[in-house]
């Protein structure tokens, strides 16, 4: 069953590659034969959305020393991390530290540990690990270590499946092909996602391909979100009217029995 | 069965939410509380972001309380004058509560304040109600007369006396205003309607007859929670209509059964139950805060 699935995936991959090489501009290709593509460019979020899986795939010039790093970044925003402190013996959230921009989703997929592919400097500069991708701007409490907050942010997001680092998340196939499945969990924030594919050769960056995918709300989900966004007061009044109407309906239909 | 929430940006188990909100709605109709103090922590525990949990739960409070209030008004068990005074006080108190929490949030200590207020008020109010009402039940069982209410302190006659025919009381309007303001301020800090504070205050401080307390409380909670829902939506845009629809459906149906159950139970028994529910919620929260956390850090804004 699994074999069949992966065989068909490989077939699809070849087919798409073949088609893409002739027609689709969505596939990025640099001159030396490094290509990258994504199976989806749009993911619809409806009321039954329970996450999605995308495949990032492509080919590299066939050389032994080539390493591919796939990074998927979701829409970022400010995040507050708090530390639990005992107050009157109760452990309550305190000492907030604000990260001005942390990715809402971050996945880095490689075929072997990242440290064997790129230098620490490159990892930091390209933001290949989530700790580097989260920018800390606010002041930290006097006694606190900013690094501990950064590590906590990554740990907490990882626990929600929103930050993923997988050193076995990328498969090399014969002929210089590669393929990497990325699971987008249901709590992944809608918006524009950047897919970045880096080619390293002997720990040196030799190629970069990027593309974007959209996670979009559709149908009722979209209507409600846009309504709340554009007319917040009217939306609040609607919520109250729905509540009042439902309460009234229940009391006239169920309440007259006694 | 999972349903995706457009504002919270996560899926929840619809069946679970319906069952829980039904149970909370039952308590609401039975005891005259909105139920926010139970349901909000449950939603947070399920992973709903705090602003969404608070704002959306308020719409369930509105729905359950209107559902119950209509049934009580049909039986003429609502003191509208008292409700108006408590609501007026509540709006003033709620305004200052929101201001206070904004200041404390600037200092980064909002969670500390909210946690302490939750634990302090749930355990103390719940404990006092449970103790008083079991004492009353014990006296009944032994055939003793109920303890004579202590005379109001003589000599101090507050100005602005008013008659409350439905409750059979003549009172200054100042105590109801003050009680409304206190419940409104604490409710705003906790992000709940404040019914669990109003019910005991009306019974023990205002000495209203037990049969009008529940309906009157529901009217006050109804108005406060409606106002807070609109305010939360305007300021934070954080009401999730899909989650609200599930909570409301469960809440209003539960509330109707609660009201019907309420008519078959003596008031002391109801007070025992409310006391037990409030105390149990407070103790659960207390225990969870007393245990040293496995994870020292948390993502912003949680309880």
Coordinates of C-alpha atoms in Angstrom, one line a residue:
Chain A
X1 CA 0.0 0.0 0.0
X2 CA 2.7 2.4 1.0
X3 CA 4.9 1.3 -1.8
X4 CA 2.1 1.9 -4.3
X5 CA 1.5 5.3 -2.8
X6 CA 5.1 6.3 -3.1
X7 CA 5.5 4.9 -6.5
X8 CA 2.5 6.9 -7.7
X9 CA 3.9 9.9 -6.0
X10 CA 7.2 9.5 -7.9
X11 CA 5.2 9.0 -11.1
X12 CA 3.3 12.2 -10.5
X13 CA 6.5 13.9 -9.7
X14 CA 8.1 12.9 -13.0
X15 CA 4.9 13.8 -14.9
X16 CA 4.7 17.2 -13.2
X17 CA 8.4 17.8 -13.8
X18 CA 8.1 16.9 -17.5
X19 CA 5.0 19.1 -17.9
X20 CA 6.6 21.9 -15.9
X21 CA 9.8 21.9 -17.9
X22 CA 7.9 22.7 -21.0
X23 CA 5.1 24.9 -19.8
X24 CA 4.5 26.0 -16.2
X25 CA 6.2 29.1 -15.1
X26 CA 5.5 28.2 -11.4
X27 CA 8.6 26.0 -11.5
X28 CA 11.8 27.8 -10.8
X29 CA 14.8 26.8 -12.6
X30 CA 18.3 28.2 -12.5
X31 CA 20.8 27.8 -15.2
X32 CA 22.8 24.9 -13.8
X33 CA 19.9 22.4 -13.6
X34 CA 18.6 23.1 -10.1
X35 CA 14.8 23.0 -10.0
X36 CA 12.2 23.2 -7.3
X37 CA 8.5 23.0 -7.3
X38 CA 5.5 22.5 -5.0
X39 CA 2.6 20.2 -5.6
X40 CA 0.0 22.9 -4.5
X41 CA 0.0 26.6 -4.9
X42 CA -3.3 27.1 -3.1
X43 CA -4.8 25.3 -0.1
X44 CA -8.4 25.9 0.8
X45 CA -9.5 26.3 4.4
X46 CA -13.2 25.3 4.7
X47 CA -15.1 24.3 7.8
X48 CA -13.8 20.7 7.5
X49 CA -10.1 21.8 7.2
X50 CA -7.9 19.4 9.1
X51 CA -4.5 20.2 7.8
X52 CA -2.8 19.5 4.5
X53 CA 0.2 17.9 3.1
X54 CA 2.3 19.4 0.3
X55 CA 5.3 18.0 -1.5
X56 CA 8.3 20.1 -2.4
X57 CA 10.2 18.4 -5.1
X58 CA 12.7 19.0 -7.9
X59 CA 16.1 18.1 -9.2
X60 CA 19.7 19.0 -8.6
X61 CA 22.7 18.6 -10.9
X62 CA 23.7 15.1 -10.1
X63 CA 26.7 15.4 -7.8
X64 CA 27.4 13.5 -4.7
X65 CA 28.2 16.5 -2.6
X66 CA 25.0 18.3 -3.2
X67 CA 22.7 18.9 -0.3
X68 CA 19.1 20.3 -0.5
X69 CA 17.5 22.3 2.3
X70 CA 13.7 22.9 2.1
X71 CA 12.3 25.6 4.2
X72 CA 8.6 26.5 4.5
X73 CA 7.7 29.7 6.3
X74 CA 4.2 30.8 7.3
X75 CA 3.0 34.4 7.8
X76 CA 4.7 35.9 10.9
X77 CA 3.7 38.3 13.5
X78 CA 4.4 39.5 17.0
X79 CA 4.5 36.8 19.7
X80 CA 4.7 37.2 23.5
X81 CA 6.4 34.6 25.6
X82 CA 5.8 34.6 29.3
X83 CA 7.6 33.0 32.1
X84 CA 5.7 31.3 35.0
X85 CA 6.7 32.8 38.3
X86 CA 5.5 31.9 41.8
X87 CA 3.3 34.8 43.2
X88 CA 1.9 34.0 46.7
X89 CA 2.8 30.4 45.9
X90 CA 0.8 30.3 42.7
X91 CA 2.6 29.7 39.4
X92 CA 1.3 32.5 37.2
X93 CA 2.4 33.9 33.8
X94 CA 4.6 36.8 34.3
X95 CA 7.7 38.6 32.8
X96 CA 6.5 38.8 29.2
X97 CA 9.0 39.2 26.4
X98 CA 7.8 40.3 22.9
X99 CA 9.2 38.9 19.7
X100 CA 8.5 41.4 17.0
X101 CA 8.2 38.8 14.3
X102 CA 8.1 35.1 14.6
X103 CA 7.0 32.9 11.7
X104 CA 3.5 31.5 12.2
X105 CA 4.7 28.3 10.7
X106 CA 8.3 27.1 10.1
X107 CA 9.5 23.8 8.6
X108 CA 13.0 22.9 7.6
X109 CA 13.5 19.6 5.8
X110 CA 16.8 18.0 5.0
X111 CA 18.2 14.6 4.3
X112 CA 20.8 14.8 7.1
X113 CA 21.4 17.0 10.1
X114 CA 21.5 20.7 9.1
X115 CA 24.9 21.2 10.9
X116 CA 26.5 18.7 8.3
X117 CA 25.1 20.7 5.4
X118 CA 25.7 24.4 6.2
X119 CA 27.9 26.5 8.5
X120 CA 26.4 28.0 11.7
X121 CA 26.8 31.4 10.1
X122 CA 24.9 30.4 7.0
X123 CA 22.2 28.8 9.1
X124 CA 21.8 32.0 11.1
X125 CA 21.9 34.4 8.1
X126 CA 19.5 32.4 6.0
X127 CA 17.2 31.7 9.0
X128 CA 17.3 28.0 8.4
X129 CA 16.4 27.2 12.0
X130 CA 13.3 28.6 13.8
X131 CA 15.3 30.2 16.6
X132 CA 17.1 32.3 14.0
X133 CA 13.9 33.1 12.2
X134 CA 12.3 34.6 15.4
X135 CA 13.4 38.2 15.9
X136 CA 13.6 39.3 19.5
X137 CA 13.3 43.1 19.8
X138 CA 11.7 43.8 23.2
X139 CA 13.7 44.1 26.4
X140 CA 14.0 41.0 28.5
X141 CA 13.6 41.1 32.3
X142 CA 16.9 42.0 34.0
X143 CA 17.5 38.5 35.3
X144 CA 16.4 36.6 32.2
X145 CA 18.4 35.2 29.4
X146 CA 17.1 36.1 26.0
X147 CA 18.3 32.8 24.7
X148 CA 16.0 30.9 27.1
X149 CA 13.0 32.8 25.8
X150 CA 14.0 32.1 22.2
X151 CA 14.4 28.4 23.0
X152 CA 11.1 28.4 24.8
X153 CA 9.3 30.0 21.8
X154 CA 10.6 27.3 19.6
X155 CA 9.8 24.5 22.0
X156 CA 6.2 25.8 22.5
X157 CA 5.6 26.2 18.8
X158 CA 7.1 22.8 18.1
X159 CA 4.7 21.3 20.6
X160 CA 1.8 22.7 18.5
X161 CA 3.4 21.2 15.4
X162 CA 3.9 24.7 14.0
X163 CA 7.7 24.5 14.0
X164 CA 9.2 21.4 12.4
X165 CA 12.8 20.4 11.9
X166 CA 13.3 17.0 10.3
X167 CA 16.8 15.8 9.3
X168 CA 15.1 12.9 7.5
X169 CA 12.3 14.9 6.0
X170 CA 13.8 14.9 2.5
X171 CA 14.3 11.9 0.2
X172 CA 16.9 11.8 -2.6
X173 CA 15.9 9.8 -5.6
X174 CA 18.0 8.5 -8.5
X175 CA 18.8 11.0 -11.2
X176 CA 19.3 13.9 -8.9
X177 CA 15.7 14.1 -7.9
X178 CA 14.5 15.0 -4.4
X179 CA 11.2 15.1 -2.7
X180 CA 10.1 16.4 0.7
X181 CA 6.6 16.1 2.2
X182 CA 5.6 18.9 4.5
X183 CA 2.6 18.5 6.8
X184 CA 0.7 21.7 7.4
X185 CA -1.3 21.2 10.6
X186 CA -4.9 22.4 11.0
X187 CA -3.8 25.2 13.3
X188 CA -1.4 26.6 10.7
X189 CA -2.3 30.3 10.2
X190 CA -3.9 31.2 6.8
X191 CA -1.9 33.5 4.6
X192 CA 1.0 33.5 2.2
X193 CA 3.7 30.8 2.7
X194 CA 7.1 31.0 1.3
X195 CA 8.8 27.8 0.1
X196 CA 12.6 28.2 -0.1
X197 CA 14.9 25.5 -1.5
X198 CA 18.6 25.9 -0.9
X199 CA 21.3 24.0 -2.7
X200 CA 24.5 23.5 -0.8
X201 CA 27.7 22.1 -2.3
X202 CA 30.6 21.4 0.1
X203 CA 28.9 23.5 2.7
X204 CA 28.7 26.4 0.3
X205 CA 25.4 27.9 -0.9
X206 CA 25.2 27.5 -4.7
X207 CA 21.6 27.9 -5.5
X208 CA 18.3 29.3 -4.1
X209 CA 14.8 28.8 -5.5
X210 CA 11.7 30.3 -3.9
X211 CA 8.0 30.1 -4.6
X212 CA 4.8 30.8 -2.6
X213 CA 1.7 29.0 -1.7
X214 CA -1.5 30.5 -0.3
X215 CA -3.6 29.1 2.5
X216 CA -7.0 30.7 1.9
X217 CA -10.2 30.6 3.8
X218 CA -13.1 29.8 1.5
X219 CA -16.9 29.7 1.9
X220 CA -18.5 30.4 5.3
X221 CA -15.1 30.6 7.0
X222 CA -14.1 33.4 4.7
X223 CA -17.3 35.3 5.0
X224 CA -17.2 35.3 8.7
X225 CA -13.6 36.2 8.9
X226 CA -14.0 39.1 6.4
X227 CA -17.1 40.3 8.2
X228 CA -15.3 40.4 11.6
X229 CA -12.4 42.1 10.0
X230 CA -14.3 44.9 8.1
X231 CA -17.2 45.6 10.4
X232 CA -16.2 44.7 13.9
X233 CA -19.0 46.5 15.7
X234 CA -21.7 45.2 13.4
X235 CA -20.2 41.8 13.8
X236 CA -20.4 42.0 17.6
X237 CA -24.0 43.2 17.4
X238 CA -24.7 40.2 15.1
X239 CA -23.2 37.9 17.6
X240 CA -25.4 39.3 20.3
X241 CA -28.5 39.2 18.1
X242 CA -27.8 35.5 17.3
X243 CA -27.4 34.8 21.0
X244 CA -30.6 36.6 21.9
X245 CA -32.5 34.9 19.0
X246 CA -31.3 31.5 20.0
X247 CA -32.1 32.0 23.6
X248 CA -35.6 33.3 22.8
X249 CA -36.2 30.4 20.4
X250 CA -35.2 27.8 23.0
X251 CA -37.4 29.3 25.6
X252 CA -40.5 29.4 23.3
X253 CA -39.9 25.9 21.9
X254 CA -38.7 24.1 25.0
X255 CA -39.8 26.3 27.8
X256 CA -43.6 26.0 27.7
X257 CA -43.7 22.4 28.8
X258 CA -44.2 23.2 32.5
Chain B
X1 CA -16.5 15.5 14.4
X2 CA -14.1 18.4 13.9
X3 CA -15.1 21.9 12.7
X4 CA -12.6 24.6 11.8
X5 CA -13.0 27.9 13.6
X6 CA -12.4 30.9 11.3
X7 CA -11.3 33.4 14.0
X8 CA -9.5 31.1 16.4
X9 CA -7.8 29.5 13.3
X10 CA -8.0 25.9 14.7
X11 CA -10.4 23.0 14.6
X12 CA -12.4 21.8 17.6
X13 CA -14.5 18.8 18.3
X14 CA -18.0 20.0 17.8
X15 CA -19.7 17.2 19.8
X16 CA -17.5 17.9 22.8
X17 CA -18.2 21.6 22.7
X18 CA -22.0 21.0 22.4
X19 CA -22.0 18.6 25.3
X20 CA -19.9 20.9 27.6
X21 CA -21.9 24.0 26.7
X22 CA -25.1 22.1 27.3
X23 CA -23.9 21.1 30.8
X24 CA -22.9 24.7 31.5
X25 CA -26.2 26.0 30.1
X26 CA -28.0 23.6 32.5
X27 CA -26.2 25.1 35.5
X28 CA -27.0 28.6 34.1
X29 CA -30.7 28.1 34.0
X30 CA -30.7 26.2 37.3
X31 CA -28.5 28.6 39.3
X32 CA -28.8 32.1 37.7
X33 CA -25.2 32.3 36.6
X34 CA -23.9 32.8 33.0
X35 CA -21.4 30.0 33.4
X36 CA -18.5 31.9 31.9
X37 CA -16.4 31.2 34.9
X38 CA -16.5 27.5 34.0
X39 CA -16.6 27.5 30.3
X40 CA -13.8 30.1 29.7
X41 CA -11.1 28.0 31.4
X42 CA -12.4 24.9 29.5
X43 CA -12.0 26.7 26.2
X44 CA -8.5 27.9 27.1
X45 CA -7.7 24.3 28.1
X46 CA -8.9 23.2 24.6
X47 CA -6.3 25.5 23.1
X48 CA -8.6 28.4 22.0
X49 CA -6.6 31.6 22.1
X50 CA -7.5 33.6 25.3
X51 CA -9.1 36.7 23.6
X52 CA -11.2 34.4 21.4
X53 CA -12.2 32.2 24.4
X54 CA -13.3 35.2 26.5
X55 CA -15.2 37.1 23.8
X56 CA -16.9 34.1 22.3
X57 CA -17.9 32.6 25.7
X58 CA -19.7 35.9 26.5
X59 CA -22.0 35.3 23.6
X60 CA -23.0 31.9 25.1
X61 CA -23.6 33.7 28.4
X62 CA -25.9 36.1 26.6
X63 CA -27.8 33.2 25.0
X64 CA -28.2 31.0 28.1
X65 CA -29.2 34.0 30.3
X66 CA -31.9 35.3 27.8
X67 CA -33.2 31.7 27.5
X68 CA -33.5 31.4 31.3
X69 CA -34.6 35.0 31.8
X70 CA -37.6 34.6 29.5
X71 CA -38.8 31.6 31.4
X72 CA -38.4 33.4 34.8
X73 CA -40.2 36.5 33.5
X74 CA -43.1 34.4 32.4
X75 CA -43.4 33.3 36.0
X76 CA -43.0 37.0 37.2
X77 CA -39.9 36.1 39.1
X78 CA -37.8 39.0 38.2
X79 CA -37.3 42.3 40.1
X80 CA -36.8 44.7 37.3
X81 CA -36.0 47.7 39.5
X82 CA -33.3 45.9 41.2
X83 CA -32.0 44.5 37.9
X84 CA -31.8 48.1 36.5
X85 CA -29.8 49.3 39.5
X86 CA -27.4 46.4 39.5
X87 CA -26.9 46.7 35.7
X88 CA -26.2 50.5 36.0
X89 CA -23.6 49.7 38.7
X90 CA -22.3 46.9 36.6
X91 CA -21.7 49.1 33.5
X92 CA -19.8 51.6 35.7
X93 CA -17.8 48.9 37.4
X94 CA -17.2 47.1 34.1
X95 CA -15.8 50.2 32.6
X96 CA -13.3 50.6 35.4
X97 CA -12.4 46.9 35.4
X98 CA -11.5 47.1 31.7
X99 CA -9.4 50.2 32.4
X100 CA -7.6 48.5 35.3
X101 CA -6.8 45.4 33.3
X102 CA -5.4 47.6 30.4
X103 CA -3.0 49.3 32.9
X104 CA -1.9 46.1 34.4
X105 CA -1.4 44.6 30.9
X106 CA 1.0 47.4 30.1
X107 CA 3.0 46.3 33.2
X108 CA 2.9 42.8 31.8
X109 CA 1.1 41.4 34.9
X110 CA -2.4 40.9 33.5
X111 CA -2.2 37.1 33.8
X112 CA -1.1 37.5 37.4
X113 CA -4.1 39.7 38.3
X114 CA -6.6 37.5 36.4
X115 CA -5.3 34.3 37.9
X116 CA -5.4 35.7 41.5
X117 CA -8.9 37.2 41.0
X118 CA -10.2 33.9 39.7
X119 CA -8.8 31.8 42.5
X120 CA -9.6 34.3 45.3
X121 CA -13.2 34.9 44.3
X122 CA -14.2 31.4 43.2
X123 CA -12.9 29.7 46.3
X124 CA -14.1 32.3 48.8
X125 CA -17.6 32.9 47.4
X126 CA -18.0 29.2 46.6
X127 CA -16.8 28.2 50.1
X128 CA -19.0 30.7 51.9
X129 CA -22.2 29.6 49.9
X130 CA -21.5 26.0 50.4
X131 CA -20.9 26.4 54.2
X132 CA -24.0 28.6 54.7
X133 CA -26.4 26.5 52.7
X134 CA -25.3 23.1 54.2
X135 CA -25.8 24.8 57.6
X136 CA -29.3 25.8 56.5
X137 CA -30.1 22.3 55.3
X138 CA -28.7 20.7 58.5
X139 CA -31.0 23.0 60.6
X140 CA -34.0 22.0 58.5
X141 CA -33.2 18.3 58.8
X142 CA -32.9 18.8 62.6
X143 CA -36.2 20.7 62.6
X144 CA -34.5 23.9 64.0
X145 CA -35.9 27.3 63.0
X146 CA -33.8 29.1 60.5
X147 CA -31.3 31.5 62.2
X148 CA -32.9 34.9 62.7
X149 CA -31.3 37.3 60.2
X150 CA -29.1 39.8 62.0
X151 CA -30.7 43.2 62.2
X152 CA -29.4 45.8 59.9
X153 CA -27.1 48.2 61.6
X154 CA -29.4 50.7 63.2
X155 CA -28.6 54.4 63.1
X156 CA -27.1 54.4 59.6
X157 CA -29.9 55.0 57.2
X158 CA -28.5 55.5 53.7
X159 CA -30.1 58.2 51.6
X160 CA -32.1 57.6 48.4
X161 CA -34.5 54.9 49.7
X162 CA -36.6 53.1 47.2
X163 CA -39.3 50.5 47.3
X164 CA -38.8 47.2 45.5
X165 CA -42.3 45.7 45.4
X166 CA -41.3 42.4 43.7
X167 CA -38.8 41.7 46.3
X168 CA -40.9 43.2 49.1
X169 CA -38.0 45.4 50.2
X170 CA -37.4 49.0 50.9
X171 CA -33.7 49.9 50.4
X172 CA -31.4 52.7 49.6
X173 CA -30.3 52.5 46.0
X174 CA -26.7 52.7 47.0
X175 CA -26.0 49.1 48.0
X176 CA -27.4 47.6 44.7
X177 CA -25.4 50.1 42.8
X178 CA -22.2 49.3 44.7
X179 CA -22.8 45.5 44.4
X180 CA -23.4 45.9 40.7
X181 CA -20.2 47.9 40.3
X182 CA -18.2 45.4 42.3
X183 CA -19.5 42.4 40.3
X184 CA -19.1 44.3 37.0
X185 CA -15.4 45.2 37.8
X186 CA -14.5 41.7 38.9
X187 CA -16.5 40.2 36.0
X188 CA -14.7 42.4 33.5
X189 CA -11.3 41.4 34.9
X190 CA -12.2 37.7 34.7
X191 CA -14.0 38.2 31.3
X192 CA -17.3 36.7 32.6
X193 CA -20.8 38.1 33.2
X194 CA -20.5 38.1 37.0
X195 CA -23.6 36.1 37.9
X196 CA -21.8 33.9 40.4
X197 CA -21.1 37.1 42.4
X198 CA -24.5 38.7 42.0
X199 CA -26.5 35.7 43.2
X200 CA -24.9 35.4 46.6
X201 CA -24.7 39.2 47.0
X202 CA -28.5 39.5 46.4
X203 CA -29.2 36.6 48.8
X204 CA -26.9 37.6 51.6
X205 CA -26.3 41.3 51.3
X206 CA -29.6 42.6 49.9
X207 CA -31.6 39.7 51.5
X208 CA -33.9 39.4 48.4
X209 CA -36.3 36.4 48.4
X210 CA -34.6 33.4 46.9
X211 CA -37.2 32.9 44.2
X212 CA -36.6 36.2 42.5
X213 CA -32.8 36.1 42.8
X214 CA -32.1 33.8 39.9
X215 CA -34.2 35.6 37.3
X216 CA -33.0 39.0 38.4
X217 CA -29.4 37.9 38.2
X218 CA -30.0 36.5 34.7
X219 CA -31.3 39.9 33.4
X220 CA -28.2 41.7 34.7
X221 CA -25.9 39.1 33.3
X222 CA -27.7 39.3 30.0
X223 CA -27.2 43.0 29.6
X224 CA -23.6 43.0 30.8
X225 CA -22.6 40.1 28.6
X226 CA -24.3 41.7 25.5
X227 CA -22.4 44.9 26.1
X228 CA -19.1 43.1 26.6
X229 CA -19.6 41.0 23.5
X230 CA -19.9 44.0 21.3
X231 CA -17.0 45.8 23.0
X232 CA -14.7 42.8 22.7
X233 CA -15.6 42.4 19.0
X234 CA -15.0 46.1 18.3
X235 CA -11.7 46.2 20.2
X236 CA -10.2 42.8 19.5
X237 CA -12.3 41.4 16.7
X238 CA -12.2 38.2 18.7
X239 CA -15.7 36.7 18.7
X240 CA -15.7 33.4 16.7
X241 CA -19.2 33.0 15.3
X242 CA -18.7 29.4 14.5
X243 CA -17.6 28.5 18.0
X244 CA -20.3 30.8 19.3
X245 CA -23.0 29.0 17.3
X246 CA -22.0 25.7 18.9
X247 CA -21.7 27.1 22.4
X248 CA -25.1 28.9 22.0
X249 CA -26.9 25.8 20.8
X250 CA -25.7 23.7 23.7
X251 CA -26.2 26.6 26.1
X252 CA -29.8 27.5 25.4
X253 CA -31.0 23.9 25.3
X254 CA -29.2 23.2 28.6
X255 CA -30.6 26.3 30.2
X256 CA -34.2 25.3 29.5
X257 CA -33.7 22.0 31.3
X258 CA -31.9 23.9 34.0
X259 CA -34.8 26.2 34.6
X260 CA -37.2 23.3 34.7
X261 CA -35.0 21.4 37.2
X262 CA -34.8 24.6 39.3
X263 CA -38.5 24.6 40.0
X264 CA -38.4 21.2 41.6
X265 CA -35.6 21.9 44.0
X266 CA -35.6 23.9 47.3
X267 CA -33.6 27.1 47.3
X268 CA -31.1 25.9 49.9
X269 CA -30.3 22.9 47.7
X270 CA -29.7 25.2 44.8
X271 CA -27.4 27.4 46.8
X272 CA -25.5 24.3 47.9
X273 CA -25.1 23.2 44.3
X274 CA -24.0 26.7 43.2
X275 CA -21.5 26.9 46.1
X276 CA -20.1 23.5 45.3
X277 CA -19.7 24.2 41.5
X278 CA -18.0 27.6 42.2
X279 CA -15.8 26.2 44.9
X280 CA -14.8 23.1 42.8
X281 CA -13.9 25.3 39.8
X282 CA -11.8 27.6 42.1
X283 CA -10.1 24.6 43.7
X284 CA -9.3 23.0 40.3
X285 CA -7.7 26.3 39.2
X286 CA -5.9 26.6 42.5
X287 CA -4.4 23.1 42.3
X288 CA -3.3 23.7 38.7
X289 CA -1.5 26.9 39.8
X290 CA 0.0 25.4 42.9
X291 CA 1.7 22.6 41.0
X292 CA 5.1 23.5 39.7
X293 CA 4.8 23.7 36.0
X294 CA 6.5 21.2 33.7
X295 CA 7.1 24.0 31.2
X296 CA 8.3 27.2 32.7
X297 CA 7.3 29.3 29.7
X298 CA 4.0 29.9 28.0
X299 CA 2.9 31.7 24.8
X300 CA 1.3 35.1 25.5
X301 CA -1.9 36.0 27.2
X302 CA -3.0 32.6 28.7
X303 CA -4.8 32.3 32.0

